[in-house]
Amino acid sequence: MDYSAKPFVCGAGIVLDDTPYYRFLDKWITDPLRSREEGTKRSENIVITIAREYGSGGHQLGEMLAKELGIKLYDNEFIRLAAQRSGMDEQYIVKNEQSIPSFWLKCILSKNSEQPLEGSLSADDVLFVAESRIVQDLAEEGSCVIVGRCADFVLKDYPKVLKVFCYSDLQSAVERCITRYGISAEDAEAEIRRVNRNRIHHYEYYTGRKWGSPHQYQLMLNTGSIGLDTACRLVKDIYREMEKKKVAAK
């Protein structure tokens, strides 16, 4: 993604919540029909969002939580979900990756959208809009775990979102990249820095918030220190408390 041409600046210590650029995209992200239904009523489902540093085990934590809580995990399923929503063959989409962004926007926004597509949107913008719409749909469909996709921000107005950020010391991240991802010891550190840099740029450009700021999450988990088993128990306990409050409120 080329950020040099984008009209966004987020310097050290500067957090621009709801940037003008996000509001520009919001007219495609927000479903106008859904927003009119019953005013501002939001989903009763509980959604766990996991933002994570590369090598911190965020995906693995999501798998553990989905299994323990009996809910769905969404991380690498977005191409499949696009295929399901369009009725087209998933393999066709995989083989034609260059057309995925425009394809997603057409499929996801064609229903219920009152905003015509502007030609000025980049492929990255289209992808962000498409993924954001899917994130909103998943939150409405049922309680779940969503990894990445700026989901903590996309669902910022939903009352029952448990926002988690996973981070780790560099050595623990390197070891995980070597043992789980098959990255060589020589390349692991550089790959961690590269992926994290891209995640920072993407998140801060589209949300205006500082990636990894503790003020944006209910839980900041150092998985290199406490381990994934402990992290899973902590998140699960908070999720169960949210469930109890939901039942008591009925």
Short mmCIF file of C-alpha atoms in Angstrom, two decimals, residues 13-152:
data_model
loop_
_atom_site.label_atom_id
_atom_site.label_comp_id
_atom_site.label_asym_id
_atom_site.label_seq_id
_atom_site.Cartn_x
_atom_site.Cartn_y
_atom_site.Cartn_z
CA GLY A 13 1.46 11.27 20.16
CA ILE A 14 -1.22 12.53 17.78
CA VAL A 15 -4.42 10.52 17.67
CA LEU A 16 -7.10 11.64 15.23
CA ASP A 17 -10.24 9.71 16.10
CA ASP A 18 -12.71 9.36 13.21
CA THR A 19 -10.47 10.93 10.60
CA PRO A 20 -12.07 12.80 7.70
CA TYR A 21 -10.87 10.05 5.38
CA TYR A 22 -12.66 7.37 7.39
CA ARG A 23 -15.81 9.47 7.30
CA PHE A 24 -15.40 9.69 3.54
CA LEU A 25 -15.40 5.88 3.31
CA ASP A 26 -18.12 5.52 5.93
CA LYS A 27 -20.85 6.33 3.43
CA TRP A 28 -20.07 2.97 1.80
CA ILE A 29 -19.25 1.08 4.99
CA THR A 30 -22.44 1.99 6.86
CA ASP A 31 -25.48 0.11 5.62
CA PRO A 32 -28.18 2.78 5.20
CA LEU A 33 -31.02 0.29 5.46
CA ARG A 34 -29.67 -1.34 8.58
CA SER A 35 -29.04 2.01 10.26
CA ARG A 36 -32.66 3.02 9.74
CA GLU A 37 -34.04 -0.12 11.34
CA GLU A 38 -35.15 0.57 14.89
CA GLY A 39 -33.09 3.72 15.16
CA THR A 40 -29.66 3.07 16.64
CA LYS A 41 -30.32 -0.46 17.94
CA ARG A 42 -27.18 -2.60 17.93
CA SER A 43 -26.48 -6.29 17.96
CA GLU A 44 -26.77 -8.28 21.19
CA ASN A 45 -23.99 -10.62 20.10
CA ILE A 46 -20.63 -10.55 21.86
CA VAL A 47 -17.70 -10.08 19.53
CA ILE A 48 -14.06 -10.55 20.49
CA THR A 49 -11.70 -8.56 18.28
CA ILE A 50 -8.00 -9.41 18.31
CA ALA A 51 -5.42 -6.95 17.04
CA ARG A 52 -1.92 -8.31 17.22
CA GLU A 53 1.74 -7.84 16.59
CA TYR A 54 3.20 -10.32 14.15
CA GLY A 55 4.49 -13.37 15.99
CA SER A 56 2.46 -12.71 19.13
CA GLY A 57 0.14 -15.67 18.50
CA GLY A 58 -3.03 -13.65 17.95
CA HIS A 59 -4.47 -16.12 15.44
CA GLN A 60 -3.67 -19.05 17.70
CA LEU A 61 -5.36 -17.27 20.59
CA GLY A 62 -8.41 -16.76 18.40
CA GLU A 63 -8.50 -20.47 17.61
CA MET A 64 -8.30 -21.35 21.29
CA LEU A 65 -11.08 -18.93 22.24
CA ALA A 66 -13.38 -20.10 19.45
CA LYS A 67 -12.96 -23.70 20.61
CA GLU A 68 -13.36 -22.93 24.31
CA LEU A 69 -16.39 -20.66 23.85
CA GLY A 70 -18.07 -22.56 21.03
CA ILE A 71 -18.17 -19.56 18.70
CA LYS A 72 -16.84 -18.94 15.21
CA LEU A 73 -13.42 -17.55 14.33
CA TYR A 74 -12.90 -15.27 11.35
CA ASP A 75 -9.39 -14.49 10.15
CA ASN A 76 -8.48 -15.92 6.75
CA GLU A 77 -12.02 -16.65 5.57
CA PHE A 78 -12.82 -13.38 3.84
CA ILE A 79 -12.33 -14.65 0.28
CA ARG A 80 -14.61 -17.58 1.06
CA LEU A 81 -17.20 -15.24 2.56
CA ALA A 82 -17.09 -13.03 -0.52
CA ALA A 83 -17.63 -16.10 -2.68
CA GLN A 84 -20.60 -17.19 -0.60
CA ARG A 85 -22.22 -13.77 -0.79
CA SER A 86 -21.77 -13.56 -4.55
CA GLY A 87 -22.69 -17.09 -5.53
CA MET A 88 -19.45 -17.35 -7.53
CA ASP A 89 -16.90 -20.12 -7.26
CA GLU A 90 -14.31 -19.51 -4.54
CA GLN A 91 -11.49 -20.89 -6.67
CA TYR A 92 -12.32 -18.42 -9.42
CA ILE A 93 -11.88 -15.57 -6.96
CA VAL A 94 -8.62 -17.01 -5.64
CA LYS A 95 -7.21 -17.31 -9.17
CA ASN A 96 -8.25 -13.76 -10.03
CA GLU A 97 -6.90 -11.98 -7.00
CA GLN A 98 -6.20 -8.75 -8.89
CA SER A 99 -9.93 -8.25 -9.39
CA ILE A 100 -10.92 -9.13 -5.84
CA PRO A 101 -11.19 -5.56 -4.46
CA SER A 102 -13.54 -4.28 -7.18
CA PHE A 103 -15.38 -7.58 -7.16
CA TRP A 104 -15.94 -7.43 -3.39
CA LEU A 105 -17.25 -3.91 -3.49
CA LYS A 106 -19.65 -4.78 -6.28
CA CYS A 107 -20.94 -7.88 -4.50
CA ILE A 108 -21.19 -6.46 -1.00
CA LEU A 109 -22.38 -2.96 -1.77
CA SER A 110 -24.71 -3.73 -4.67
CA LYS A 111 -27.44 -4.77 -2.25
CA ASN A 112 -28.94 -1.99 -0.17
CA SER A 113 -26.32 0.62 -1.11
CA GLU A 114 -27.58 4.11 -1.87
CA GLN A 115 -24.13 5.49 -2.65
CA PRO A 116 -22.69 5.11 -6.16
CA LEU A 117 -19.07 4.01 -6.38
CA GLU A 118 -16.56 6.79 -6.95
CA GLY A 119 -13.77 6.06 -9.39
CA SER A 120 -11.31 7.81 -7.10
CA LEU A 121 -11.31 4.93 -4.61
CA SER A 122 -8.08 2.95 -4.69
CA ALA A 123 -7.97 -0.85 -4.61
CA ASP A 124 -6.87 -0.60 -0.97
CA ASP A 125 -9.85 1.63 -0.15
CA VAL A 126 -12.22 -0.79 -1.82
CA LEU A 127 -10.74 -3.69 0.10
CA PHE A 128 -11.10 -1.84 3.41
CA VAL A 129 -14.73 -0.99 2.67
CA ALA A 130 -15.52 -4.57 1.67
CA GLU A 131 -13.87 -6.09 4.72
CA SER A 132 -15.54 -3.57 7.02
CA ARG A 133 -18.97 -4.47 5.65
CA ILE A 134 -18.24 -8.16 6.20
CA VAL A 135 -17.09 -7.44 9.77
CA GLN A 136 -20.39 -5.66 10.46
CA ASP A 137 -22.35 -8.53 8.94
CA LEU A 138 -20.50 -11.10 11.06
CA ALA A 139 -21.19 -9.11 14.23
CA GLU A 140 -24.90 -9.20 13.41
CA GLU A 141 -24.92 -12.91 12.59
CA GLY A 142 -23.64 -14.21 15.93
CA SER A 143 -21.07 -14.03 18.67
CA CYS A 144 -17.62 -14.62 17.23
CA VAL A 145 -13.88 -13.88 17.25
CA ILE A 146 -12.53 -11.58 14.53
CA VAL A 147 -8.78 -11.28 14.05
CA GLY A 148 -7.42 -8.12 12.44
CA ARG A 149 -9.35 -6.15 9.79
CA CYS A 150 -9.42 -3.06 12.07
CA ALA A 151 -12.46 -4.76 13.61
CA ASP A 152 -12.07 -2.99 16.96
#
